[in-house]
Each structure stands twice: as structure tokens, then as C-alpha cells.
């Protein structure tokens, strides 16, 4: 009975030492690249305090159960801090509006998250003629076109003008993107209709989702082959990720991308320090992980995502789709991390000095981002080791322990991929 009711403490201590030793090289990279990127000021203190609060929430079963609310509080607090900094420096109305957008999106995402997702109910439930269906599904999808155009214009003003540096760089890519949106919208619409149709209709509905996946793969390959910018590359993940991430994903994803855009605008206009950008980028994906109906328990795994567009079970394909469903939001934030590192001061640098500055800046951001999730995993291991005989160890602490370590491994993989993908190309892409 003793063996089956609590963890082995010696194994837990070994795991703690293994995590610490495994992240020492990452800490060395972070330290070596901190020169010029780490500035001690009030905003840094607030960011570190918020990060400490987030880590402290992992040592309480009550806060573990309500981590989504904790992330909403942290996100709103950070947006308020940025707005206060804007008031006390050079006041900018657009920055104040962006900070308000961050707070509103965080609050709405914390309230609109779905609670369950069964196979056969892949879309928003109810009658497609209801007004809320168009409000929750059609308008967000159309808003992505407007939002995408806004993002492209902003980053065109930030970057030096160069070829293929817009969100919709040419008519060919625009056609692929709009076709993805049309197919995704049609798929959701058909899912709200009656399920009792003939086999041909079912295949028609399934192939709509499959065409979205194929267009996404084609668009990513086209963007990589033609060396398009990172924003254009990430856009092809948009509609496939919405199909794979639950029934409430249209409105959740429009809030997520709107908040990402608002953060990027505030960071660039106010020249926010890199540590604050990293902390904001580490808090937000956790918020939308919970807002999309996920959770750190086995019953919250959305197995239905493996069958969006398919009826049969294939282990490799289903595994990839389930992986994207579980870690796709973290993947989008990690791959987009270089996009938020723009800073106006680098225009004063030129030649090799500028490139070296950008490389150190990218190393600092990626290593710091990975260390935050490593710290989450380490705190969780220590807490589970201390509470190994607790009554709720198998109901709350053990699943949280497993999920946090999976997040740590997934983030490490995404960070390595992001660093490798920018190794031989412009860091600002």
C-alpha cells in the first residue's frame, strides 16, 4: 500500500537534480547574452514579481485548480503596469488603447473558455441561424483578414522596406489564406447542421477540414522556400490551429491574436525591455491554453481533435493532431518570439555590430523563455515531492507534474527549432 500511495522520494530528488543540471547550459547562454539586454528598472521588478506570483501559484492545490484566473490577473496587472509607464513617460493614446485591449482580451478569454469537447461536437453547438453563431464564428474569421492587414502595415513601418515583408505579400499567398478561411468557415457551418446525411455529404464535410490542412502545409512550404518573413509563415498555422483547438476556438483565437498584436505594438512603440516581453509572452499562452478548454488533467485531453476531418484512427496522424491540439498555442507563441524583439535602438547600429546585437538578443529571449518553463517544472517537482503523501496527490498534483514536464520538453523543442530556423537568416525576419 505504501508503494502505491506516494512517490518515491529518492527518485524525486534525482529528478530535481537532473532538471537543474540539464538547464545549467541554458542558464549559461542566458547569462552570457544578458549584456545590454538586462536593465534594472521598475518594470523589471514588476515583471519578476508577477513571475514569482505565477510560480508561487504552483505550490497550492487551490491555485493550481484556478490557474486560468491567476493568469488573467497577471495579464491584466501587466497591462496596467505598461499603461502606467506610458502615462509617466511620453503619453501615447494608441499605447493606452493597446493596453486596454490586452486587459479586455485577457478578461474575456478567462470567461469564454469551453469546458468540454466530445467527438461529434467539433463545432459550436446549436442552430446555425442563431445570431450568436455569426457573432462567435463568422465575424472573428472575417476580422482576421482586417487584423492581418493591420499587422502587416505596422511591421512594414517598423522594418526597413524590403521585398515580401508583409502579412499578405502577394496575391498567391493571399488566395491560399482566404481559401483556408472560407473552408474553415464552411466546415464550422456544416458541423452545426444535422448529422443525419448520406455518406457523400459526410465526405464533403470531412474534406473541407482536410483541404485546410493541405493548404496550411502548402503555405508553410511556400513561405519557407521563398524565404518569406516569420509573420507570413505563422499565419498559415491560423485556421488549422483553430480547427484543432476546440469548439470555442474562433472567438478564443481572435482574442489571442489580438492580444499578441497589442503586446507587439506596445513593446515596439515604448521600447520595452526584453525581460518584460519574455514574461508577458510566457504568461499569455498559459492563459489561452485554459481558455481553449484544456487543463492539466487526463480528462481534459481533447481526444476528439484527432478526428477533425477524419473518421478512422491512424496513430501517426492522430498523434500529430493531438500534439498540435495540446501544445499548438505554446508553439505559436514560441515561434513568434523573434517577432516581438524589434527595437528602435538597433537602427543606430550597422554592419556586423547590428547583427551580433540581434543574435545576442535572440539568444537572451529564447533562453530566458525556456528557463521560465523550466522553473515551472522544477517548482512543480519540488512541490509534488513535498506533498507526495497528500490526499490529492493523484487527483491534482501528479497530473500537474506530468503536464508541466511535458510543457518544459515541448518548449525546449520549439526553442531549438526557432533558434535553428533563424540561424542562417535575418534575425529580424
Tab-separated table of C-alpha atoms in Angstrom:
chain	number	residue	atom	x	y	z
A	1	UNK	CA	0.000	0.000	0.000
A	2	UNK	CA	2.858	2.364	0.795
A	3	UNK	CA	4.369	1.880	-2.657
A	4	UNK	CA	1.131	2.750	-4.408
A	5	UNK	CA	0.050	5.786	-2.372
A	6	UNK	CA	3.003	8.161	-2.659
A	7	UNK	CA	6.017	8.933	-4.833
A	8	UNK	CA	9.488	7.568	-4.211
A	9	UNK	CA	11.386	10.453	-2.601
A	10	UNK	CA	14.823	9.325	-3.788
A	11	UNK	CA	13.640	9.281	-7.406
A	12	UNK	CA	12.083	12.725	-6.952
A	13	UNK	CA	15.361	14.157	-5.596
A	14	UNK	CA	17.203	12.610	-8.532
A	15	UNK	CA	14.688	14.230	-10.903
A	16	UNK	CA	15.197	17.622	-9.270
A	17	UNK	CA	18.972	17.375	-9.688
A	18	UNK	CA	18.535	16.191	-13.276
A	19	UNK	CA	16.369	19.203	-14.185
A	20	UNK	CA	18.832	21.602	-12.541
A	21	UNK	CA	21.866	20.099	-14.271
A	22	UNK	CA	20.041	19.854	-17.581
A	23	UNK	CA	19.236	23.574	-17.578
A	24	UNK	CA	22.685	24.802	-16.485
A	25	UNK	CA	23.907	25.179	-20.114
A	26	UNK	CA	20.764	27.164	-20.885
A	27	UNK	CA	21.415	29.380	-17.869
A	28	UNK	CA	24.965	29.994	-19.122
A	29	UNK	CA	23.617	31.072	-22.523
A	30	UNK	CA	21.171	33.380	-20.775
A	31	UNK	CA	23.930	34.909	-18.630
A	32	UNK	CA	26.394	35.373	-21.491
A	33	UNK	CA	23.785	37.092	-23.671
A	34	UNK	CA	22.380	39.302	-20.885
A	35	UNK	CA	24.849	42.114	-21.566
A	36	UNK	CA	22.909	45.032	-22.975
A	37	UNK	CA	19.594	43.161	-22.701
A	38	UNK	CA	19.106	43.184	-18.915
A	39	UNK	CA	18.373	46.599	-17.449
A	40	UNK	CA	17.370	47.091	-13.826
A	41	UNK	CA	14.314	49.341	-13.538
A	42	UNK	CA	10.852	49.406	-12.040
A	43	UNK	CA	9.266	47.494	-14.899
A	44	UNK	CA	11.760	44.663	-14.456
A	45	UNK	CA	10.902	44.452	-10.743
A	46	UNK	CA	7.184	44.268	-11.521
A	47	UNK	CA	7.755	41.586	-14.170
A	48	UNK	CA	9.851	39.466	-11.815
A	49	UNK	CA	7.232	39.900	-9.085
A	50	UNK	CA	4.472	38.704	-11.426
A	51	UNK	CA	6.609	35.760	-12.460
A	52	UNK	CA	7.208	34.901	-8.789
A	53	UNK	CA	3.438	35.036	-8.190
A	54	UNK	CA	2.865	32.657	-11.062
A	55	UNK	CA	5.457	30.214	-9.719
A	56	UNK	CA	4.026	30.592	-6.212
A	57	UNK	CA	0.609	29.587	-7.507
A	58	UNK	CA	2.053	26.174	-8.379
A	59	UNK	CA	2.530	25.273	-4.697
A	60	UNK	CA	-1.152	25.406	-3.759
A	61	UNK	CA	-3.856	22.996	-4.812
A	62	UNK	CA	-6.423	25.814	-4.836
A	63	UNK	CA	-4.364	27.992	-7.156
A	64	UNK	CA	-3.476	25.019	-9.359
A	65	UNK	CA	-7.190	24.405	-9.877
A	66	UNK	CA	-7.777	28.097	-10.690
A	67	UNK	CA	-4.589	28.818	-12.650
A	68	UNK	CA	-6.575	30.326	-15.515
A	69	UNK	CA	-7.858	33.027	-13.158
A	70	UNK	CA	-4.315	33.582	-11.896
A	71	UNK	CA	-3.112	34.119	-15.475
A	72	UNK	CA	-5.941	36.582	-16.129
A	73	UNK	CA	-4.923	38.550	-13.029
A	74	UNK	CA	-1.258	38.571	-14.029
A	75	UNK	CA	-2.006	39.603	-17.607
A	76	UNK	CA	-4.335	42.438	-16.563
A	77	UNK	CA	-1.819	43.620	-13.947
A	78	UNK	CA	0.978	43.681	-16.515
A	79	UNK	CA	-1.163	45.641	-18.974
A	80	UNK	CA	-1.977	48.129	-16.226
A	81	UNK	CA	1.720	48.496	-15.430
A	82	UNK	CA	2.525	49.187	-19.080
A	83	UNK	CA	-0.279	51.758	-19.244
A	84	UNK	CA	1.056	53.444	-16.084
A	85	UNK	CA	4.549	53.569	-17.577
A	86	UNK	CA	3.119	55.150	-20.714
A	87	UNK	CA	1.389	57.826	-18.617
A	88	UNK	CA	4.604	58.706	-16.798
A	89	UNK	CA	6.773	58.882	-19.927
A	90	UNK	CA	5.731	60.130	-23.341
A	91	UNK	CA	1.964	59.686	-23.330
A	92	UNK	CA	0.641	57.863	-26.388
A	93	UNK	CA	-3.101	57.335	-26.844
A	94	UNK	CA	-2.633	54.332	-29.116
A	95	UNK	CA	-0.474	52.622	-26.487
A	96	UNK	CA	-3.170	53.231	-23.869
A	97	UNK	CA	-5.759	51.691	-26.175
A	98	UNK	CA	-3.463	48.694	-26.805
A	99	UNK	CA	-3.034	48.180	-23.044
A	100	UNK	CA	-6.810	48.301	-22.656
A	101	UNK	CA	-7.167	45.733	-25.444
A	102	UNK	CA	-4.745	43.412	-23.606
A	103	UNK	CA	-6.751	43.665	-20.400
A	104	UNK	CA	-10.132	43.174	-22.116
A	105	UNK	CA	-8.928	40.205	-24.190
A	106	UNK	CA	-7.476	38.535	-21.094
A	107	UNK	CA	-10.664	39.018	-19.134
A	108	UNK	CA	-12.911	37.783	-21.955
A	109	UNK	CA	-10.703	34.742	-22.606
A	110	UNK	CA	-10.904	33.784	-18.950
A	111	UNK	CA	-14.708	33.815	-19.101
A	112	UNK	CA	-15.420	32.344	-22.545
A	113	UNK	CA	-13.382	29.152	-22.349
A	114	UNK	CA	-15.375	25.962	-23.127
A	115	UNK	CA	-15.487	23.201	-20.561
A	116	UNK	CA	-15.801	20.005	-22.590
A	117	UNK	CA	-15.420	18.678	-26.122
A	118	UNK	CA	-16.908	15.365	-27.263
A	119	UNK	CA	-16.310	13.647	-30.550
A	120	UNK	CA	-19.103	14.545	-32.940
A	121	UNK	CA	-19.426	18.042	-31.488
A	122	UNK	CA	-16.374	19.568	-33.092
A	123	UNK	CA	-18.037	22.915	-33.761
A	124	UNK	CA	-20.121	25.421	-31.880
A	125	UNK	CA	-23.372	23.691	-30.854
A	126	UNK	CA	-26.824	24.930	-31.735
A	127	UNK	CA	-28.786	26.189	-34.713
A	128	UNK	CA	-26.676	27.902	-37.375
A	129	UNK	CA	-29.420	30.501	-37.880
A	130	UNK	CA	-28.993	31.916	-34.393
A	131	UNK	CA	-27.453	35.366	-34.240
A	132	UNK	CA	-24.764	34.346	-31.754
A	133	UNK	CA	-23.378	31.819	-34.262
A	134	UNK	CA	-22.479	34.578	-36.687
A	135	UNK	CA	-21.170	36.732	-33.872
A	136	UNK	CA	-18.948	33.952	-32.479
A	137	UNK	CA	-17.831	32.352	-35.752
A	138	UNK	CA	-18.234	34.464	-38.882
A	139	UNK	CA	-17.204	37.866	-37.584
A	140	UNK	CA	-13.982	36.651	-35.890
A	141	UNK	CA	-12.905	34.886	-39.061
A	142	UNK	CA	-13.525	37.977	-41.162
A	143	UNK	CA	-11.754	40.049	-38.532
A	144	UNK	CA	-8.600	38.005	-39.091
A	145	UNK	CA	-8.302	39.493	-42.587
A	146	UNK	CA	-8.559	43.023	-41.198
A	147	UNK	CA	-6.257	42.227	-38.283
A	148	UNK	CA	-3.741	40.598	-40.605
A	149	UNK	CA	-3.652	43.674	-42.815
A	150	UNK	CA	-3.105	45.889	-39.753
A	151	UNK	CA	-0.254	43.712	-38.507
A	152	UNK	CA	1.391	43.761	-41.926
A	153	UNK	CA	1.196	47.558	-42.129
A	154	UNK	CA	2.607	48.058	-38.641
A	155	UNK	CA	5.569	45.750	-39.191
A	156	UNK	CA	6.205	47.297	-42.593
A	157	UNK	CA	6.612	50.653	-40.851
A	158	UNK	CA	8.871	49.151	-38.199
A	159	UNK	CA	11.155	47.258	-40.564
A	160	UNK	CA	13.158	48.604	-43.431
A	161	UNK	CA	11.189	48.237	-46.668
A	162	UNK	CA	12.103	45.026	-48.394
A	163	UNK	CA	10.565	42.543	-50.751
A	164	UNK	CA	7.995	40.096	-49.397
A	165	UNK	CA	7.784	41.729	-45.984
A	166	UNK	CA	4.032	41.949	-45.480
A	167	UNK	CA	1.481	39.682	-43.918
A	168	UNK	CA	-0.076	39.106	-47.342
A	169	UNK	CA	2.983	39.518	-49.592
A	170	UNK	CA	1.405	38.618	-52.929
A	171	UNK	CA	-1.881	37.587	-54.496
A	172	UNK	CA	-0.905	33.910	-54.495
A	173	UNK	CA	-0.367	33.753	-50.733
A	174	UNK	CA	-3.454	35.885	-50.168
A	175	UNK	CA	-5.548	33.450	-52.190
A	176	UNK	CA	-4.308	30.491	-50.101
A	177	UNK	CA	-5.036	32.344	-46.868
A	178	UNK	CA	-8.557	33.394	-47.904
A	179	UNK	CA	-9.318	29.878	-49.156
A	180	UNK	CA	-8.297	28.496	-45.758
A	181	UNK	CA	-10.655	30.918	-44.024
A	182	UNK	CA	-13.540	30.076	-46.392
A	183	UNK	CA	-13.045	26.313	-45.920
A	184	UNK	CA	-12.760	26.660	-42.152
A	185	UNK	CA	-15.943	28.744	-42.009
A	186	UNK	CA	-17.809	26.267	-44.203
A	187	UNK	CA	-16.637	23.363	-42.029
A	188	UNK	CA	-17.953	25.005	-38.850
A	189	UNK	CA	-21.233	25.876	-40.550
A	190	UNK	CA	-21.769	22.290	-41.728
A	191	UNK	CA	-20.993	20.969	-38.250
A	192	UNK	CA	-23.942	22.886	-36.811
A	193	UNK	CA	-26.360	21.233	-39.221
A	194	UNK	CA	-27.962	17.838	-38.705
A	195	UNK	CA	-25.566	14.891	-38.612
A	196	UNK	CA	-28.018	12.583	-40.393
A	197	UNK	CA	-26.890	12.943	-44.006
A	198	UNK	CA	-25.710	10.482	-46.612
A	199	UNK	CA	-22.127	9.322	-46.978
A	200	UNK	CA	-21.327	11.780	-49.788
A	201	UNK	CA	-22.253	14.735	-47.601
A	202	UNK	CA	-20.114	13.409	-44.747
A	203	UNK	CA	-17.116	13.085	-47.077
A	204	UNK	CA	-17.754	16.636	-48.324
A	205	UNK	CA	-17.614	17.959	-44.760
A	206	UNK	CA	-14.503	15.941	-43.898
A	207	UNK	CA	-12.635	17.073	-46.990
A	208	UNK	CA	-13.222	20.705	-46.079
A	209	UNK	CA	-11.055	20.244	-42.989
A	210	UNK	CA	-8.539	18.197	-44.969
A	211	UNK	CA	-8.216	20.952	-47.573
A	212	UNK	CA	-7.488	23.414	-44.749
A	213	UNK	CA	-4.657	21.150	-43.547
A	214	UNK	CA	-3.268	20.671	-47.070
A	215	UNK	CA	-3.345	24.411	-47.763
A	216	UNK	CA	-1.565	25.019	-44.476
A	217	UNK	CA	1.203	22.563	-45.358
A	218	UNK	CA	1.482	24.056	-48.836
A	219	UNK	CA	1.571	27.621	-47.496
A	220	UNK	CA	4.281	26.820	-44.943
A	221	UNK	CA	6.382	25.115	-47.609
A	222	UNK	CA	5.857	28.042	-49.989
A	223	UNK	CA	6.851	30.557	-47.303
A	224	UNK	CA	9.986	28.604	-46.366
A	225	UNK	CA	11.035	28.049	-49.988
A	226	UNK	CA	10.621	31.730	-50.863
A	227	UNK	CA	12.183	32.947	-47.572
A	228	UNK	CA	9.128	34.954	-46.570
A	229	UNK	CA	9.011	36.701	-43.201
A	230	UNK	CA	8.079	34.908	-39.985
A	231	UNK	CA	4.704	36.655	-39.618
A	232	UNK	CA	3.624	35.304	-43.005
A	233	UNK	CA	4.842	31.828	-42.050
A	234	UNK	CA	2.932	31.822	-38.764
A	235	UNK	CA	-0.262	32.968	-40.444
A	236	UNK	CA	-0.592	29.609	-42.207
A	237	UNK	CA	-0.956	27.954	-38.778
A	238	UNK	CA	-4.009	30.108	-38.069
A	239	UNK	CA	-7.045	28.265	-39.461
A	240	UNK	CA	-5.683	24.690	-38.951
A	241	UNK	CA	-4.952	25.506	-35.306
A	242	UNK	CA	-8.475	26.867	-34.865
A	243	UNK	CA	-9.944	23.645	-36.236
A	244	UNK	CA	-7.839	21.569	-33.872
A	245	UNK	CA	-8.244	23.579	-30.691
A	246	UNK	CA	-11.783	23.065	-29.578
A	247	UNK	CA	-15.361	24.237	-30.089
A	248	UNK	CA	-14.833	27.790	-28.852
A	249	UNK	CA	-11.688	28.401	-30.868
A	250	UNK	CA	-12.952	31.109	-33.286
A	251	UNK	CA	-13.555	33.731	-30.620
A	252	UNK	CA	-10.687	32.469	-28.432
A	253	UNK	CA	-8.195	32.711	-31.293
A	254	UNK	CA	-9.296	36.182	-32.357
A	255	UNK	CA	-8.762	37.310	-28.762
A	256	UNK	CA	-5.373	35.600	-28.631
A	257	UNK	CA	-4.056	37.104	-31.852
A	258	UNK	CA	-5.499	40.496	-30.999
A	259	UNK	CA	-3.688	40.385	-27.656
A	260	UNK	CA	-0.458	39.292	-29.353
A	261	UNK	CA	-0.738	42.196	-31.780
A	262	UNK	CA	-1.435	44.668	-28.939
A	263	UNK	CA	1.582	43.394	-26.979
A	264	UNK	CA	3.828	43.649	-30.049
A	265	UNK	CA	2.679	47.216	-30.695
A	266	UNK	CA	3.285	48.301	-27.087
A	267	UNK	CA	6.698	46.614	-26.958
A	268	UNK	CA	7.928	48.281	-30.130
A	269	UNK	CA	6.499	51.763	-29.593
A	270	UNK	CA	7.607	52.008	-25.940
A	271	UNK	CA	10.909	50.114	-26.397
A	272	UNK	CA	10.043	47.790	-23.510
A	273	UNK	CA	12.937	45.798	-22.048
A	274	UNK	CA	13.355	42.214	-23.236
A	275	UNK	CA	12.696	40.535	-19.808
A	276	UNK	CA	9.248	42.121	-19.633
A	277	UNK	CA	8.475	40.940	-23.148
A	278	UNK	CA	9.530	37.412	-22.223
A	279	UNK	CA	7.377	37.352	-19.072
A	280	UNK	CA	4.338	38.621	-20.992
A	281	UNK	CA	4.927	36.035	-23.723
A	282	UNK	CA	5.204	33.266	-21.094
A	283	UNK	CA	2.014	34.179	-19.223
A	284	UNK	CA	-0.262	34.610	-22.248
A	285	UNK	CA	-0.045	31.081	-23.773
A	286	UNK	CA	-0.923	29.523	-20.416
A	287	UNK	CA	-3.984	31.771	-20.229
A	288	UNK	CA	-5.207	30.712	-23.674
A	289	UNK	CA	-4.316	27.081	-23.001
A	290	UNK	CA	-7.009	27.073	-20.338
A	291	UNK	CA	-9.313	29.376	-22.303
A	292	UNK	CA	-9.412	26.867	-25.169
A	293	UNK	CA	-10.841	24.206	-22.863
A	294	UNK	CA	-7.596	22.454	-21.932
A	295	UNK	CA	-6.418	21.573	-18.459
A	296	UNK	CA	-3.705	19.709	-16.581
A	297	UNK	CA	-5.782	16.585	-16.012
A	298	UNK	CA	-6.193	13.458	-18.117
A	299	UNK	CA	-9.904	14.028	-18.719
A	300	UNK	CA	-9.137	17.456	-20.231
A	301	UNK	CA	-7.142	15.958	-23.100
A	302	UNK	CA	-9.221	16.712	-26.193
A	303	UNK	CA	-9.057	13.348	-27.908
A	304	UNK	CA	-11.727	14.496	-30.378
A	305	UNK	CA	-9.131	16.742	-32.019
A	306	UNK	CA	-7.569	13.646	-33.624
A	307	UNK	CA	-10.766	13.124	-35.645
A	308	UNK	CA	-11.396	16.639	-37.017
A	309	UNK	CA	-11.655	15.875	-40.724
A	310	UNK	CA	-11.211	12.120	-40.256
A	311	UNK	CA	-13.299	9.188	-39.083
A	312	UNK	CA	-10.697	6.436	-38.807
A	313	UNK	CA	-7.871	6.231	-36.299
A	314	UNK	CA	-4.295	6.363	-37.609
A	315	UNK	CA	-1.679	6.520	-34.892
A	316	UNK	CA	0.844	8.841	-36.554
A	317	UNK	CA	-1.676	11.294	-37.988
A	318	UNK	CA	-3.825	11.247	-34.833
A	319	UNK	CA	-0.727	11.709	-32.665
A	320	UNK	CA	0.392	14.764	-34.652
A	321	UNK	CA	-3.076	16.323	-34.492
A	322	UNK	CA	-3.386	15.653	-30.769
A	323	UNK	CA	0.096	17.104	-30.200
A	324	UNK	CA	-0.857	20.274	-32.092
A	325	UNK	CA	-4.074	20.485	-30.106
A	326	UNK	CA	-2.261	20.177	-26.787
A	327	UNK	CA	0.860	22.245	-27.497
A	328	UNK	CA	-0.131	24.306	-30.551
A	329	UNK	CA	-0.728	27.539	-28.622
A	330	UNK	CA	2.700	27.290	-26.973
A	331	UNK	CA	4.215	26.533	-30.371
A	332	UNK	CA	2.709	29.679	-31.926
A	333	UNK	CA	3.995	31.870	-29.100
A	334	UNK	CA	7.476	30.341	-29.166
A	335	UNK	CA	7.857	30.593	-32.932
A	336	UNK	CA	6.618	34.190	-32.869
A	337	UNK	CA	9.038	35.232	-30.111
A	338	UNK	CA	11.577	36.768	-32.567
A	339	UNK	CA	8.804	38.974	-33.966
A	340	UNK	CA	8.383	40.912	-30.685
A	341	UNK	CA	12.129	41.598	-30.313
A	342	UNK	CA	12.119	44.613	-32.624
A	343	UNK	CA	13.540	47.738	-31.028
A	344	UNK	CA	14.157	51.164	-32.490
A	345	UNK	CA	17.621	51.495	-30.929
A	346	UNK	CA	19.090	48.882	-33.261
A	347	UNK	CA	18.754	51.347	-36.126
A	348	UNK	CA	21.770	53.164	-34.701
A	349	UNK	CA	23.865	50.046	-35.141
A	350	UNK	CA	25.112	48.922	-38.520
A	351	UNK	CA	27.080	46.182	-40.179
A	352	UNK	CA	28.319	43.304	-38.098
A	353	UNK	CA	27.614	45.084	-34.798
A	354	UNK	CA	23.907	45.178	-35.532
A	355	UNK	CA	23.790	41.508	-36.497
A	356	UNK	CA	25.717	40.487	-33.376
A	357	UNK	CA	23.355	42.564	-31.231
A	358	UNK	CA	20.325	40.849	-32.777
A	359	UNK	CA	21.817	37.382	-32.288
A	360	UNK	CA	22.572	38.054	-28.608
A	361	UNK	CA	19.092	39.498	-28.189
A	362	UNK	CA	17.515	36.390	-29.711
A	363	UNK	CA	19.656	34.057	-27.574
A	364	UNK	CA	18.722	36.022	-24.454
A	365	UNK	CA	14.995	35.902	-25.238
A	366	UNK	CA	14.837	32.224	-26.201
A	367	UNK	CA	16.966	31.012	-23.286
A	368	UNK	CA	15.026	33.156	-20.815
A	369	UNK	CA	11.717	31.940	-22.213
A	370	UNK	CA	12.803	28.318	-21.871
A	371	UNK	CA	14.134	28.904	-18.342
A	372	UNK	CA	10.728	30.221	-17.223
A	373	UNK	CA	9.053	26.945	-18.143
A	374	UNK	CA	11.970	25.003	-16.666
A	375	UNK	CA	11.409	26.902	-13.425
A	376	UNK	CA	7.724	25.955	-13.540
A	377	UNK	CA	8.674	22.312	-13.941
A	378	UNK	CA	11.235	22.484	-11.139
A	379	UNK	CA	8.792	24.127	-8.711
A	380	UNK	CA	6.175	21.501	-9.542
A	381	UNK	CA	8.636	18.644	-8.917
A	382	UNK	CA	9.668	20.097	-5.558
A	383	UNK	CA	6.042	20.635	-4.542
A	384	UNK	CA	4.984	17.106	-5.515
A	385	UNK	CA	7.989	15.673	-3.663
A	386	UNK	CA	6.996	17.586	-0.528
A	387	UNK	CA	3.306	16.633	-0.875
A	388	UNK	CA	3.834	13.036	-2.007
A	389	UNK	CA	1.609	11.713	0.811
A	390	UNK	CA	-1.135	14.278	0.339
A	391	UNK	CA	-4.681	13.027	-0.169
A	392	UNK	CA	-4.980	14.825	-3.522
A	393	UNK	CA	-1.593	13.817	-4.900
A	394	UNK	CA	-3.010	11.577	-7.636
A	395	UNK	CA	-6.038	13.764	-8.385
A	396	UNK	CA	-4.291	17.151	-8.753
A	397	UNK	CA	-0.545	17.164	-8.078
A	398	UNK	CA	0.567	14.158	-10.136
A	399	UNK	CA	-1.264	15.196	-13.368
A	400	UNK	CA	0.032	18.743	-12.954
A	401	UNK	CA	3.539	17.337	-12.510
A	402	UNK	CA	3.267	15.305	-15.730
A	403	UNK	CA	1.832	18.162	-17.800
A	404	UNK	CA	4.379	20.732	-16.598
A	405	UNK	CA	7.279	18.452	-17.546
A	406	UNK	CA	5.696	17.843	-20.954
A	407	UNK	CA	5.374	21.601	-21.421
A	408	UNK	CA	9.032	22.031	-20.465
A	409	UNK	CA	10.140	19.457	-23.042
A	410	UNK	CA	7.843	20.867	-25.739
A	411	UNK	CA	9.067	24.433	-25.140
A	412	UNK	CA	12.683	23.261	-25.344
A	413	UNK	CA	11.943	21.626	-28.691
A	414	UNK	CA	10.168	24.736	-30.011
A	415	UNK	CA	13.005	26.981	-28.794
A	416	UNK	CA	15.605	24.853	-30.545
A	417	UNK	CA	13.568	24.884	-33.731
A	418	UNK	CA	13.093	28.662	-33.542
A	419	UNK	CA	16.796	29.246	-32.956
A	420	UNK	CA	17.807	26.903	-35.778
A	421	UNK	CA	15.293	28.430	-38.202
A	422	UNK	CA	16.813	31.888	-37.670
A	423	UNK	CA	20.435	30.773	-37.634
A	424	UNK	CA	21.195	31.349	-41.311
A	425	UNK	CA	18.601	34.036	-41.966
A	426	UNK	CA	17.943	37.531	-40.746
A	427	UNK	CA	17.086	37.533	-37.061
A	428	UNK	CA	14.526	40.276	-37.644
A	429	UNK	CA	12.580	38.189	-40.182
